mmCIF file of C-alpha atoms in Angstrom:
data_model
loop_
_atom_site.group_PDB
_atom_site.id
_atom_site.type_symbol
_atom_site.label_atom_id
_atom_site.label_comp_id
_atom_site.label_asym_id
_atom_site.label_seq_id
_atom_site.Cartn_x
_atom_site.Cartn_y
_atom_site.Cartn_z
ATOM 1 C CA MET A 36 -55.959 132.472 -33.388
ATOM 2 C CA ARG A 37 -56.560 134.844 -35.622
ATOM 3 C CA PHE A 38 -53.981 138.112 -35.951
ATOM 4 C CA THR A 39 -55.369 141.791 -35.783
ATOM 5 C CA THR A 40 -54.048 145.432 -35.853
ATOM 6 C CA THR A 41 -54.975 148.608 -35.005
ATOM 7 C CA SER A 42 -52.911 150.449 -37.342
ATOM 8 C CA MET A 43 -54.263 150.009 -40.844
ATOM 9 C CA ALA A 44 -51.981 152.050 -42.751
ATOM 10 C CA LEU A 45 -49.876 149.418 -43.682
ATOM 11 C CA ALA A 46 -52.451 147.196 -44.895
ATOM 12 C CA LEU A 47 -54.133 149.644 -46.601
ATOM 13 C CA ALA A 48 -50.660 150.709 -48.532
ATOM 14 C CA GLY A 49 -49.944 146.659 -49.073
ATOM 15 C CA SER A 50 -53.910 146.201 -50.949
ATOM 16 C CA THR A 51 -52.704 148.509 -53.586
ATOM 17 C CA ILE A 52 -50.153 145.815 -54.745
ATOM 18 C CA ILE A 53 -52.497 143.086 -54.641
ATOM 19 C CA ALA A 54 -53.844 142.576 -58.023
ATOM 20 C CA GLY A 55 -55.765 139.858 -60.349
ATOM 21 C CA ALA A 56 -56.523 136.679 -58.736
ATOM 22 C CA ALA A 57 -54.701 138.056 -55.516
ATOM 23 C CA GLN A 58 -58.056 139.847 -55.160
ATOM 24 C CA ALA A 59 -60.188 136.671 -54.544
ATOM 25 C CA GLU A 60 -61.023 136.640 -50.775
ATOM 26 C CA LEU A 61 -58.399 134.416 -48.798
ATOM 27 C CA THR A 62 -60.209 131.376 -46.555
ATOM 28 C CA GLY A 63 -59.061 129.081 -44.053
ATOM 29 C CA ASP A 64 -56.099 128.733 -41.879
ATOM 30 C CA LEU A 65 -52.864 130.079 -42.812
ATOM 31 C CA LYS A 66 -49.966 128.925 -40.585
ATOM 32 C CA ILE A 67 -46.637 130.638 -40.005
ATOM 33 C CA PHE A 68 -43.066 129.438 -38.624
ATOM 34 C CA LEU A 69 -40.906 132.484 -38.014
ATOM 35 C CA ASP A 70 -37.732 131.802 -36.675
ATOM 36 C CA THR A 71 -37.154 135.924 -36.151
ATOM 37 C CA SER A 72 -37.061 135.138 -32.146
ATOM 38 C CA ASN A 73 -35.353 138.182 -30.860
ATOM 39 C CA PRO A 74 -37.550 141.003 -29.580
ATOM 40 C CA ALA A 75 -37.455 143.525 -32.659
ATOM 41 C CA PRO A 76 -37.391 141.154 -35.602
ATOM 42 C CA ARG A 77 -40.109 139.512 -34.056
ATOM 43 C CA ALA A 78 -42.713 142.431 -33.580
ATOM 44 C CA THR A 79 -42.208 143.325 -36.751
ATOM 45 C CA MET A 80 -43.135 140.050 -38.304
ATOM 46 C CA GLU A 81 -46.125 139.634 -36.020
ATOM 47 C CA LYS A 82 -47.161 143.326 -36.776
ATOM 48 C CA MET A 83 -46.707 142.384 -40.316
ATOM 49 C CA ILE A 84 -48.590 139.210 -40.366
ATOM 50 C CA GLY A 85 -51.412 141.092 -38.419
ATOM 51 C CA ASP A 86 -51.728 143.702 -41.017
ATOM 52 C CA PHE A 87 -52.206 140.789 -43.752
ATOM 53 C CA GLY A 88 -54.956 139.330 -41.963
ATOM 54 C CA THR A 89 -56.539 142.658 -41.879
ATOM 55 C CA LEU A 90 -56.700 142.414 -45.717
ATOM 56 C CA HIS A 91 -58.041 138.749 -45.609
ATOM 57 C CA PRO A 92 -60.658 138.724 -42.452
ATOM 58 C CA ASP A 93 -61.995 135.340 -43.087
ATOM 59 C CA LEU A 94 -58.339 133.788 -43.282
ATOM 60 C CA ASN A 95 -57.321 132.361 -39.763
ATOM 61 C CA ILE A 96 -53.427 132.955 -39.204
ATOM 62 C CA GLU A 97 -51.742 130.922 -36.607
ATOM 63 C CA THR A 98 -48.323 132.096 -36.259
ATOM 64 C CA THR A 99 -45.396 130.117 -34.353
ATOM 65 C CA VAL A 100 -42.437 131.372 -33.119
ATOM 66 C CA ILE A 101 -39.514 129.630 -32.952
ATOM 67 C CA ASP A 102 -35.822 130.492 -31.141
ATOM 68 C CA ARG A 103 -33.458 130.569 -34.278
ATOM 69 C CA GLU A 104 -31.133 128.276 -33.033
ATOM 70 C CA ALA A 105 -33.444 125.663 -32.152
ATOM 71 C CA TYR A 106 -35.274 126.183 -35.241
ATOM 72 C CA LYS A 107 -32.177 125.506 -37.096
ATOM 73 C CA THR A 108 -32.247 121.955 -35.886
ATOM 74 C CA GLN A 109 -36.008 121.258 -36.330
ATOM 75 C CA ILE A 110 -36.758 122.429 -39.904
ATOM 76 C CA ARG A 111 -36.564 119.465 -41.162
ATOM 77 C CA ASN A 112 -38.777 117.737 -38.473
ATOM 78 C CA PHE A 113 -41.888 120.198 -39.026
ATOM 79 C CA LEU A 114 -41.147 119.933 -42.705
ATOM 80 C CA THR A 115 -41.486 116.527 -43.557
ATOM 81 C CA ALA A 116 -43.717 115.855 -40.497
ATOM 82 C CA ASP A 117 -46.381 118.316 -39.566
ATOM 83 C CA ALA A 118 -45.464 121.143 -42.308
ATOM 84 C CA PRO A 119 -46.701 125.113 -41.833
ATOM 85 C CA ASP A 120 -47.850 126.865 -44.952
ATOM 86 C CA VAL A 121 -45.100 129.175 -44.559
ATOM 87 C CA ALA A 122 -41.934 128.959 -43.032
ATOM 88 C CA THR A 123 -39.010 131.416 -42.599
ATOM 89 C CA TRP A 124 -35.147 130.223 -43.634
ATOM 90 C CA TYR A 125 -31.907 131.654 -45.849
ATOM 91 C CA ALA A 126 -31.175 132.054 -49.414
ATOM 92 C CA ALA A 127 -28.615 130.183 -51.514
ATOM 93 C CA ASN A 128 -26.954 126.742 -50.006
ATOM 94 C CA ARG A 129 -28.973 126.741 -46.875
ATOM 95 C CA MET A 130 -31.887 125.736 -49.122
ATOM 96 C CA THR A 131 -30.138 122.730 -50.912
ATOM 97 C CA PRO A 132 -30.993 120.296 -48.810
ATOM 98 C CA TYR A 133 -35.064 121.050 -48.235
ATOM 99 C CA VAL A 134 -34.938 121.457 -51.994
ATOM 100 C CA SER A 135 -33.036 118.261 -52.761
ATOM 101 C CA ALA A 136 -35.749 116.451 -50.421
ATOM 102 C CA GLY A 137 -38.610 117.967 -52.072
ATOM 103 C CA LEU A 138 -39.489 119.622 -49.089
ATOM 104 C CA PHE A 139 -39.867 123.267 -50.617
ATOM 105 C CA GLU A 140 -42.235 124.537 -53.034
ATOM 106 C CA ASP A 141 -41.003 125.565 -56.487
ATOM 107 C CA VAL A 142 -42.437 129.254 -56.818
ATOM 108 C CA SER A 143 -41.032 130.164 -60.105
ATOM 109 C CA ASP A 144 -44.562 131.432 -60.974
ATOM 110 C CA LEU A 145 -44.292 133.934 -58.928
ATOM 111 C CA TRP A 146 -40.750 134.977 -59.968
ATOM 112 C CA ALA A 147 -42.716 135.128 -63.220
ATOM 113 C CA GLU A 148 -44.990 138.104 -62.544
ATOM 114 C CA PRO A 149 -43.843 141.905 -63.581
ATOM 115 C CA GLU A 150 -43.851 143.022 -60.012
ATOM 116 C CA ILE A 151 -41.625 140.440 -58.378
ATOM 117 C CA ALA A 152 -38.992 139.996 -61.924
ATOM 118 C CA GLU A 153 -38.669 143.319 -62.074
ATOM 119 C CA ASN A 154 -37.937 144.342 -58.622
ATOM 120 C CA LEU A 155 -36.503 141.403 -57.047
ATOM 121 C CA ALA A 156 -34.402 140.803 -59.892
ATOM 122 C CA SER A 157 -31.382 141.380 -57.933
ATOM 123 C CA THR A 158 -32.031 138.711 -55.482
ATOM 124 C CA LYS A 159 -33.144 135.977 -57.831
ATOM 125 C CA GLY A 160 -29.699 134.055 -57.925
ATOM 126 C CA ALA A 161 -29.697 133.598 -54.705
ATOM 127 C CA MET A 162 -33.070 131.792 -54.942
ATOM 128 C CA THR A 163 -32.235 129.825 -57.956
ATOM 129 C CA ILE A 164 -31.291 126.082 -57.731
ATOM 130 C CA ASP A 165 -31.582 124.254 -61.052
ATOM 131 C CA GLY A 166 -32.882 127.005 -63.015
ATOM 132 C CA LYS A 167 -36.068 127.134 -60.872
ATOM 133 C CA GLN A 168 -36.789 129.785 -57.478
ATOM 134 C CA TRP A 169 -37.798 128.081 -54.318
ATOM 135 C CA GLY A 170 -38.884 130.637 -52.414
ATOM 136 C CA VAL A 171 -38.567 134.789 -51.615
ATOM 137 C CA PRO A 172 -36.372 136.947 -49.774
ATOM 138 C CA TYR A 173 -37.555 139.414 -47.247
ATOM 139 C CA THR A 174 -34.243 141.275 -46.079
ATOM 140 C CA TYR A 175 -30.962 141.268 -46.654
ATOM 141 C CA TYR A 176 -28.282 143.389 -44.407
ATOM 142 C CA GLN A 177 -24.636 144.288 -44.326
ATOM 143 C CA TRP A 178 -22.182 143.003 -42.406
ATOM 144 C CA GLY A 179 -19.003 144.993 -40.932
ATOM 145 C CA VAL A 180 -17.177 146.761 -38.013
ATOM 146 C CA TYR A 181 -19.620 148.393 -35.243
ATOM 147 C CA TYR A 182 -17.351 150.011 -33.167
ATOM 148 C CA ARG A 183 -17.771 152.364 -29.918
ATOM 149 C CA LYS A 184 -17.130 155.825 -31.494
ATOM 150 C CA ASP A 185 -16.626 157.533 -28.118
ATOM 151 C CA ILE A 186 -13.723 155.139 -26.788
ATOM 152 C CA TYR A 187 -11.863 155.670 -30.213
ATOM 153 C CA GLU A 188 -12.102 159.151 -30.056
ATOM 154 C CA GLU A 189 -10.840 158.880 -26.075
ATOM 155 C CA LEU A 190 -7.694 156.881 -27.368
ATOM 156 C CA GLY A 191 -7.035 159.086 -30.612
ATOM 157 C CA LEU A 192 -8.193 156.237 -33.135
ATOM 158 C CA SER A 193 -9.832 156.603 -36.355
ATOM 159 C CA GLU A 194 -11.225 154.111 -39.053
ATOM 160 C CA PRO A 195 -8.735 151.841 -40.583
ATOM 161 C CA ALA A 196 -7.911 151.974 -44.256
ATOM 162 C CA ASN A 197 -6.055 148.239 -43.941
ATOM 163 C CA PHE A 198 -5.013 145.604 -41.775
ATOM 164 C CA ASP A 199 -1.910 147.429 -40.237
ATOM 165 C CA GLU A 200 -4.163 150.279 -39.354
ATOM 166 C CA MET A 201 -6.567 147.998 -38.046
ATOM 167 C CA LYS A 202 -3.658 146.133 -35.734
ATOM 168 C CA SER A 203 -2.468 149.304 -35.019
ATOM 169 C CA ASN A 204 -5.877 150.207 -33.414
ATOM 170 C CA CYS A 205 -6.221 146.934 -31.384
ATOM 171 C CA GLN A 206 -2.792 147.355 -30.024
ATOM 172 C CA ALA A 207 -3.786 150.814 -28.643
ATOM 173 C CA ILE A 208 -7.288 149.372 -27.497
ATOM 174 C CA VAL A 209 -5.547 145.855 -25.372
ATOM 175 C CA ASP A 210 -2.866 148.563 -24.005
ATOM 176 C CA SER A 211 -6.408 150.383 -22.353
ATOM 177 C CA GLY A 212 -7.266 147.217 -20.962
ATOM 178 C CA ARG A 213 -10.005 146.527 -23.256
ATOM 179 C CA ALA A 214 -10.808 143.523 -26.171
ATOM 180 C CA CYS A 215 -10.562 144.805 -29.410
ATOM 181 C CA TYR A 216 -13.620 142.688 -30.512
ATOM 182 C CA THR A 217 -16.405 141.206 -28.435
ATOM 183 C CA ILE A 218 -17.499 137.912 -30.101
ATOM 184 C CA GLY A 219 -20.015 135.311 -29.049
ATOM 185 C CA SER A 220 -18.949 131.858 -30.783
ATOM 186 C CA LYS A 221 -21.186 129.337 -28.661
ATOM 187 C CA PHE A 222 -23.297 128.797 -31.743
ATOM 188 C CA LEU A 223 -20.117 128.799 -34.174
ATOM 189 C CA TRP A 224 -21.463 130.851 -37.360
ATOM 190 C CA THR A 225 -19.731 134.092 -35.579
ATOM 191 C CA ALA A 226 -16.403 132.564 -36.234
ATOM 192 C CA GLY A 227 -17.457 131.913 -39.801
ATOM 193 C CA GLY A 228 -18.211 135.475 -39.981
ATOM 194 C CA TRP A 229 -14.733 136.705 -39.493
ATOM 195 C CA PHE A 230 -13.477 133.854 -41.453
ATOM 196 C CA ASP A 231 -15.203 135.244 -44.184
ATOM 197 C CA TYR A 232 -13.699 138.644 -44.064
ATOM 198 C CA LEU A 233 -10.353 137.539 -43.481
ATOM 199 C CA ASN A 234 -10.044 135.110 -46.518
ATOM 200 C CA MET A 235 -11.991 137.376 -48.985
ATOM 201 C CA ARG A 236 -9.864 140.483 -47.976
ATOM 202 C CA THR A 237 -6.586 138.077 -48.148
ATOM 203 C CA ASN A 238 -7.564 136.107 -51.467
ATOM 204 C CA GLY A 239 -10.920 137.793 -52.786
ATOM 205 C CA PHE A 240 -14.246 136.626 -53.276
ATOM 206 C CA ASP A 241 -13.295 134.329 -56.126
ATOM 207 C CA PHE A 242 -10.733 132.151 -53.898
ATOM 208 C CA HIS A 243 -13.195 132.790 -51.223
ATOM 209 C CA MET A 244 -16.046 130.753 -53.432
ATOM 210 C CA ALA A 245 -13.848 128.431 -54.873
ATOM 211 C CA LEU A 246 -12.929 126.941 -51.332
ATOM 212 C CA ALA A 247 -16.323 126.852 -50.511
ATOM 213 C CA ALA A 248 -17.301 125.090 -53.451
ATOM 214 C CA GLY A 249 -14.543 122.340 -52.611
ATOM 215 C CA GLU A 250 -12.271 123.166 -55.588
ATOM 216 C CA VAL A 251 -9.526 124.690 -52.935
ATOM 217 C CA LYS A 252 -7.976 122.238 -50.441
ATOM 218 C CA TRP A 253 -8.062 123.984 -46.892
ATOM 219 C CA THR A 254 -4.245 122.906 -46.242
ATOM 220 C CA ASP A 255 -3.783 125.564 -49.194
ATOM 221 C CA ASP A 256 -1.007 128.124 -48.450
ATOM 222 C CA ARG A 257 -3.476 130.760 -49.765
ATOM 223 C CA VAL A 258 -6.124 129.623 -46.521
ATOM 224 C CA ARG A 259 -2.881 129.211 -44.199
ATOM 225 C CA ALA A 260 -1.850 133.144 -45.247
ATOM 226 C CA THR A 261 -5.721 133.629 -43.703
ATOM 227 C CA PHE A 262 -5.207 132.199 -40.555
ATOM 228 C CA ALA A 263 -1.896 133.280 -40.115
ATOM 229 C CA ASN A 264 -3.630 136.843 -40.377
ATOM 230 C CA TRP A 265 -6.567 135.688 -37.973
ATOM 231 C CA ARG A 266 -3.521 134.648 -35.786
ATOM 232 C CA GLU A 267 -2.005 138.040 -35.158
ATOM 233 C CA LEU A 268 -5.317 139.470 -33.779
ATOM 234 C CA ILE A 269 -5.838 136.447 -31.488
ATOM 235 C CA ASP A 270 -1.876 136.170 -30.301
ATOM 236 C CA MET A 271 -2.425 140.188 -29.911
ATOM 237 C CA GLY A 272 -5.699 139.243 -27.194
ATOM 238 C CA ALA A 273 -7.964 140.788 -29.809
ATOM 239 C CA PHE A 274 -11.127 139.289 -28.774
ATOM 240 C CA VAL A 275 -12.521 139.060 -25.770
ATOM 241 C CA ALA A 276 -11.934 135.698 -23.413
ATOM 242 C CA ASN A 277 -14.341 132.731 -23.285
ATOM 243 C CA HIS A 278 -16.072 133.478 -25.985
ATOM 244 C CA GLN A 279 -16.873 129.911 -26.591
ATOM 245 C CA ASN A 280 -19.358 130.239 -24.027
ATOM 246 C CA TYR A 281 -21.748 132.739 -24.991
ATOM 247 C CA SER A 282 -24.406 133.771 -28.105
ATOM 248 C CA TRP A 283 -23.826 136.686 -30.012
ATOM 249 C CA GLN A 284 -26.280 138.124 -27.844
ATOM 250 C CA GLU A 285 -24.742 137.375 -24.688
ATOM 251 C CA ALA A 286 -21.492 139.315 -26.465
ATOM 252 C CA LEU A 287 -23.364 142.527 -26.459
ATOM 253 C CA PRO A 288 -22.717 143.594 -22.987
ATOM 254 C CA PHE A 289 -19.126 143.594 -23.084
ATOM 255 C CA MET A 290 -19.480 146.348 -25.962
ATOM 256 C CA VAL A 291 -22.230 148.130 -24.077
ATOM 257 C CA ASN A 292 -20.013 148.786 -21.060
ATOM 258 C CA GLY A 293 -16.601 149.543 -22.995
ATOM 259 C CA GLU A 294 -14.886 146.518 -22.192
ATOM 260 C CA ALA A 295 -14.764 145.667 -25.445
ATOM 261 C CA ALA A 296 -14.469 148.531 -28.233
ATOM 262 C CA ALA A 297 -16.410 146.924 -31.661
ATOM 263 C CA TYR A 298 -18.353 143.978 -33.128
ATOM 264 C CA LEU A 299 -17.794 142.064 -36.422
ATOM 265 C CA MET A 300 -21.635 141.856 -36.988
ATOM 266 C CA GLY A 301 -24.625 142.542 -39.472
ATOM 267 C CA ASN A 302 -26.524 145.277 -38.853
ATOM 268 C CA PHE A 303 -29.158 143.478 -36.672
ATOM 269 C CA ALA A 304 -26.910 144.285 -33.773
ATOM 270 C CA VAL A 305 -27.945 147.743 -33.795
ATOM 271 C CA ALA A 306 -31.125 147.338 -32.463
ATOM 272 C CA PRO A 307 -30.417 145.782 -29.440
ATOM 273 C CA LEU A 308 -27.317 147.730 -28.889
ATOM 274 C CA ARG A 309 -29.711 151.044 -29.210
ATOM 275 C CA GLU A 310 -31.418 149.318 -26.301
ATOM 276 C CA ALA A 311 -28.976 148.826 -23.866
ATOM 277 C CA GLY A 312 -28.669 152.388 -24.217
ATOM 278 C CA LEU A 313 -25.758 153.060 -26.583
ATOM 279 C CA THR A 314 -26.600 156.162 -28.680
ATOM 280 C CA ASP A 315 -25.820 156.866 -32.238
ATOM 281 C CA ASP A 316 -23.172 159.260 -31.146
ATOM 282 C CA GLN A 317 -21.415 156.129 -29.148
ATOM 283 C CA LEU A 318 -22.159 153.849 -31.851
ATOM 284 C CA ASP A 319 -20.396 154.207 -35.435
ATOM 285 C CA PHE A 320 -19.613 151.946 -38.144
ATOM 286 C CA TYR A 321 -16.957 150.842 -40.609
ATOM 287 C CA GLN A 322 -16.282 148.309 -43.949
ATOM 288 C CA PHE A 323 -14.159 145.963 -43.032
ATOM 289 C CA PRO A 324 -10.754 147.313 -43.881
ATOM 290 C CA ALA A 325 -8.269 145.919 -46.629
ATOM 291 C CA ILE A 326 -5.636 143.201 -46.453
ATOM 292 C CA ASN A 327 -4.367 142.800 -49.492
ATOM 293 C CA PRO A 328 -4.428 145.789 -51.716
ATOM 294 C CA ASP A 329 -4.735 143.801 -54.817
ATOM 295 C CA VAL A 330 -7.838 142.190 -53.769
ATOM 296 C CA ALA A 331 -11.037 144.146 -54.308
ATOM 297 C CA LEU A 332 -13.391 144.303 -51.612
ATOM 298 C CA ALA A 333 -15.607 142.013 -51.209
ATOM 299 C CA GLU A 334 -18.631 141.977 -48.465
ATOM 300 C CA ASP A 335 -21.069 139.523 -46.709
ATOM 301 C CA ALA A 336 -24.516 140.793 -47.018
ATOM 302 C CA PRO A 337 -27.211 137.533 -45.950
ATOM 303 C CA THR A 338 -30.614 137.448 -47.337
ATOM 304 C CA ASP A 339 -33.462 136.037 -44.890
ATOM 305 C CA THR A 340 -36.256 134.320 -46.417
ATOM 306 C CA PHE A 341 -39.764 133.250 -46.617
ATOM 307 C CA HIS A 342 -40.532 129.531 -48.404
ATOM 308 C CA ILE A 343 -44.096 127.331 -48.618
ATOM 309 C CA PRO A 344 -43.040 123.954 -47.703
ATOM 310 C CA SER A 345 -44.428 121.331 -50.363
ATOM 311 C CA GLY A 346 -46.535 119.930 -47.548
ATOM 312 C CA ALA A 347 -48.610 122.802 -46.900
ATOM 313 C CA GLN A 348 -52.447 123.234 -46.932
ATOM 314 C CA ASN A 349 -53.047 126.358 -48.143
ATOM 315 C CA LYS A 350 -50.505 127.113 -50.962
ATOM 316 C CA GLU A 351 -52.715 129.531 -52.433
ATOM 317 C CA ALA A 352 -53.053 131.858 -49.095
ATOM 318 C CA ALA A 353 -49.363 131.133 -48.629
ATOM 319 C CA ARG A 354 -48.667 132.413 -52.575
ATOM 320 C CA GLU A 355 -50.376 135.287 -51.606
ATOM 321 C CA PHE A 356 -48.866 136.415 -48.219
ATOM 322 C CA LEU A 357 -45.378 136.102 -50.142
ATOM 323 C CA ARG A 358 -46.459 138.874 -52.538
ATOM 324 C CA TYR A 359 -47.711 140.821 -49.833
ATOM 325 C CA VAL A 360 -43.948 140.397 -47.921
ATOM 326 C CA VAL A 361 -42.278 141.498 -51.143
ATOM 327 C CA SER A 362 -44.355 144.474 -52.399
ATOM 328 C CA ALA A 363 -42.571 147.728 -52.252
ATOM 329 C CA ASP A 364 -45.020 149.428 -49.442
ATOM 330 C CA VAL A 365 -44.478 146.126 -46.925
ATOM 331 C CA GLN A 366 -40.822 146.621 -47.485
ATOM 332 C CA THR A 367 -40.272 150.030 -46.994
ATOM 333 C CA GLU A 368 -42.067 149.282 -43.776
ATOM 334 C CA ILE A 369 -40.928 146.321 -42.366
ATOM 335 C CA ASN A 370 -36.701 147.163 -42.661
ATOM 336 C CA ASN A 371 -37.372 150.767 -41.420
ATOM 337 C CA GLY A 372 -34.911 151.539 -38.664
ATOM 338 C CA ALA A 373 -37.826 151.188 -35.779
ATOM 339 C CA ASN A 374 -38.336 147.512 -37.038
ATOM 340 C CA LEU A 375 -35.638 145.190 -38.612
ATOM 341 C CA GLY A 376 -33.363 148.151 -39.335
ATOM 342 C CA GLN A 377 -32.538 146.762 -42.694
ATOM 343 C CA LEU A 378 -32.227 146.663 -46.491
ATOM 344 C CA PRO A 379 -35.559 146.233 -48.775
ATOM 345 C CA ILE A 380 -35.169 143.730 -51.463
ATOM 346 C CA ASN A 381 -38.095 145.321 -53.693
ATOM 347 C CA ALA A 382 -36.203 148.135 -56.051
ATOM 348 C CA SER A 383 -39.215 150.353 -55.480
ATOM 349 C CA ALA A 384 -38.917 150.161 -51.724
ATOM 350 C CA SER A 385 -37.121 153.380 -49.575
ATOM 351 C CA VAL A 386 -34.002 152.868 -47.645
ATOM 352 C CA ASP A 387 -35.197 154.382 -43.868
ATOM 353 C CA ASP A 388 -32.676 157.243 -43.119
ATOM 354 C CA ASP A 389 -31.136 155.693 -40.447
ATOM 355 C CA LYS A 390 -27.157 156.031 -40.414
ATOM 356 C CA PHE A 391 -26.417 152.840 -40.575
ATOM 357 C CA LEU A 392 -28.957 151.384 -43.245
ATOM 358 C CA ASN A 393 -27.444 154.262 -45.000
ATOM 359 C CA GLU A 394 -23.638 153.457 -44.512
ATOM 360 C CA GLY A 395 -24.622 150.022 -45.918
ATOM 361 C CA PHE A 396 -26.507 150.441 -49.097
ATOM 362 C CA GLU A 397 -23.753 153.032 -49.713
ATOM 363 C CA MET A 398 -21.184 150.166 -48.976
ATOM 364 C CA LEU A 399 -23.026 147.301 -50.700
ATOM 365 C CA SER A 400 -23.862 149.465 -53.607
ATOM 366 C CA ALA A 401 -20.999 151.440 -54.427
ATOM 367 C CA ASN A 402 -17.713 149.898 -52.288
ATOM 368 C CA SER A 403 -17.925 146.089 -52.687
ATOM 369 C CA PRO A 404 -16.499 145.811 -56.385
ATOM 370 C CA GLY A 405 -15.325 142.076 -55.410
ATOM 371 C CA GLY A 406 -18.749 140.315 -54.885
ATOM 372 C CA VAL A 407 -21.488 139.951 -52.315
ATOM 373 C CA ALA A 408 -21.271 136.682 -50.079
ATOM 374 C CA GLN A 409 -24.440 135.347 -48.483
ATOM 375 C CA PHE A 410 -22.759 134.208 -45.553
ATOM 376 C CA PHE A 411 -20.173 131.284 -44.347
ATOM 377 C CA ASP A 412 -22.464 128.917 -43.467
ATOM 378 C CA ARG A 413 -25.013 129.865 -46.396
ATOM 379 C CA ASP A 414 -22.116 129.318 -48.887
ATOM 380 C CA TYR A 415 -20.962 126.324 -48.002
ATOM 381 C CA PRO A 416 -23.146 122.977 -48.301
ATOM 382 C CA ALA A 417 -24.482 122.528 -44.902
ATOM 383 C CA GLU A 418 -22.250 119.355 -43.566
ATOM 384 C CA MET A 419 -19.096 121.384 -44.777
ATOM 385 C CA ALA A 420 -19.936 124.238 -43.059
ATOM 386 C CA ALA A 421 -21.253 122.407 -39.627
ATOM 387 C CA GLU A 422 -18.005 120.949 -39.633
ATOM 388 C CA ALA A 423 -15.661 123.875 -40.402
ATOM 389 C CA MET A 424 -17.520 126.185 -38.385
ATOM 390 C CA GLN A 425 -16.227 124.078 -35.139
ATOM 391 C CA GLY A 426 -12.744 123.776 -36.630
ATOM 392 C CA LEU A 427 -12.936 127.779 -37.098
ATOM 393 C CA GLN A 428 -14.111 127.950 -33.188
ATOM 394 C CA GLU A 429 -11.683 125.344 -32.231
ATOM 395 C CA PHE A 430 -8.534 127.668 -33.993
ATOM 396 C CA MET A 431 -9.987 130.612 -32.069
ATOM 397 C CA VAL A 432 -9.323 128.921 -28.903
ATOM 398 C CA ILE A 433 -6.416 127.090 -29.318
ATOM 399 C CA PRO A 434 -4.597 128.487 -32.642
ATOM 400 C CA ASP A 435 -1.488 126.090 -32.207
ATOM 401 C CA ASN A 436 -4.267 123.075 -33.228
ATOM 402 C CA LEU A 437 -4.481 124.669 -37.220
ATOM 403 C CA ASP A 438 -2.823 121.764 -38.757
ATOM 404 C CA ASP A 439 -4.954 119.519 -37.165
ATOM 405 C CA ILE A 440 -8.171 121.295 -37.783
ATOM 406 C CA LEU A 441 -7.126 122.155 -41.373
ATOM 407 C CA ASN A 442 -6.406 118.334 -41.999
ATOM 408 C CA ARG A 443 -9.678 117.249 -40.753
ATOM 409 C CA LEU A 444 -11.547 119.870 -42.690
ATOM 410 C CA ASP A 445 -9.350 118.480 -45.658
ATOM 411 C CA LYS A 446 -11.370 115.065 -44.993
ATOM 412 C CA VAL A 447 -14.842 116.312 -44.385
ATOM 413 C CA ALA A 448 -14.405 117.910 -47.949
ATOM 414 C CA ALA A 449 -13.368 114.834 -49.423
ATOM 415 C CA ARG A 450 -16.321 113.139 -48.350
ATOM 416 C CA VAL A 451 -19.078 116.221 -48.424
ATOM 417 C CA TYR A 452 -17.875 117.182 -52.273
ATOM 418 C CA SER A 453 -17.960 113.691 -53.526
ATOM 419 C CA LYS A 454 -21.798 113.076 -52.982
#
């Protein structure tokens, strides 16, 4: 099917970006696979694709949207068997298996074009393996603590400046009959977010990345210190019960209904929280507080990406689509507060006047001197991440299993990093 749209504004704006060979009319089929299955991202992507189709009326665009968790298990199969022309994925280590298997196209030629080279320079490292670029980013976003400001005000609490204040706040919240934090760890990665922040705040960014690279044992006393900090929160009842049974979306109602006061999550959580009825007067954001005062603050800021599978049939149109996605006007539009509600990757784009985007942009640009990580399951090799996140979820449910978990992860690491 061909996408069409009644809105021409973005298409006309995007047309000013396209230059040179890009002006040649595109024909044939363009198959796009998306993992943006939540309502707001799906609508944003479908409109953007429709606007691109308006610019290229002789191009037949077929879009397939797959549930994000299912996409993760299916991607290798569809890249191998019947590859689309464009597919969404993630930056950094998450690209490695498909680059190594020859399933992603080298798009270094796009990165040599001045428009991309100059405006996307800050994200080039996250898209580079073996000196080549294997896709383009289309959004990135902050992580942090989204909290019920009205509940904090009811209890006389303020945003914590350090871990002691975070625990003191949490005790007051627990005493009020609520959980401090909602979380849904059914698909494991949310537990990875908690480990990222606790480890980066306890030991610093460089140590965190050394662990991700297999240079530090999981049984190291410094890693144990991170889990000790985490256990303090678990033992005081900080997290909602039975979180292992919930997806991240299924954990949202606890915060919406006031049964939990906060959520450590990416900025993509704002849209469903607003849609569920929380106003910006009720909802606020703070940076995960310091634990070790000698450690510079570092952040998770995951980058989502588009790639051209090596088996794509219409690589000319696919390259043009990637150019379009990263152009300044399109970046401004798709990342605004009404759409993805995230941060544009093009330096010439504008950050939308949304309070959470502004707070995130300020935090990442001015208050993350320690460094910026991608996210647990993007910074670790895929096999290590999968095994480790199982262990992190297990620790949250049965913290007394820590020794077994860490010994097990050391064995996994010995196997993964020796390959």
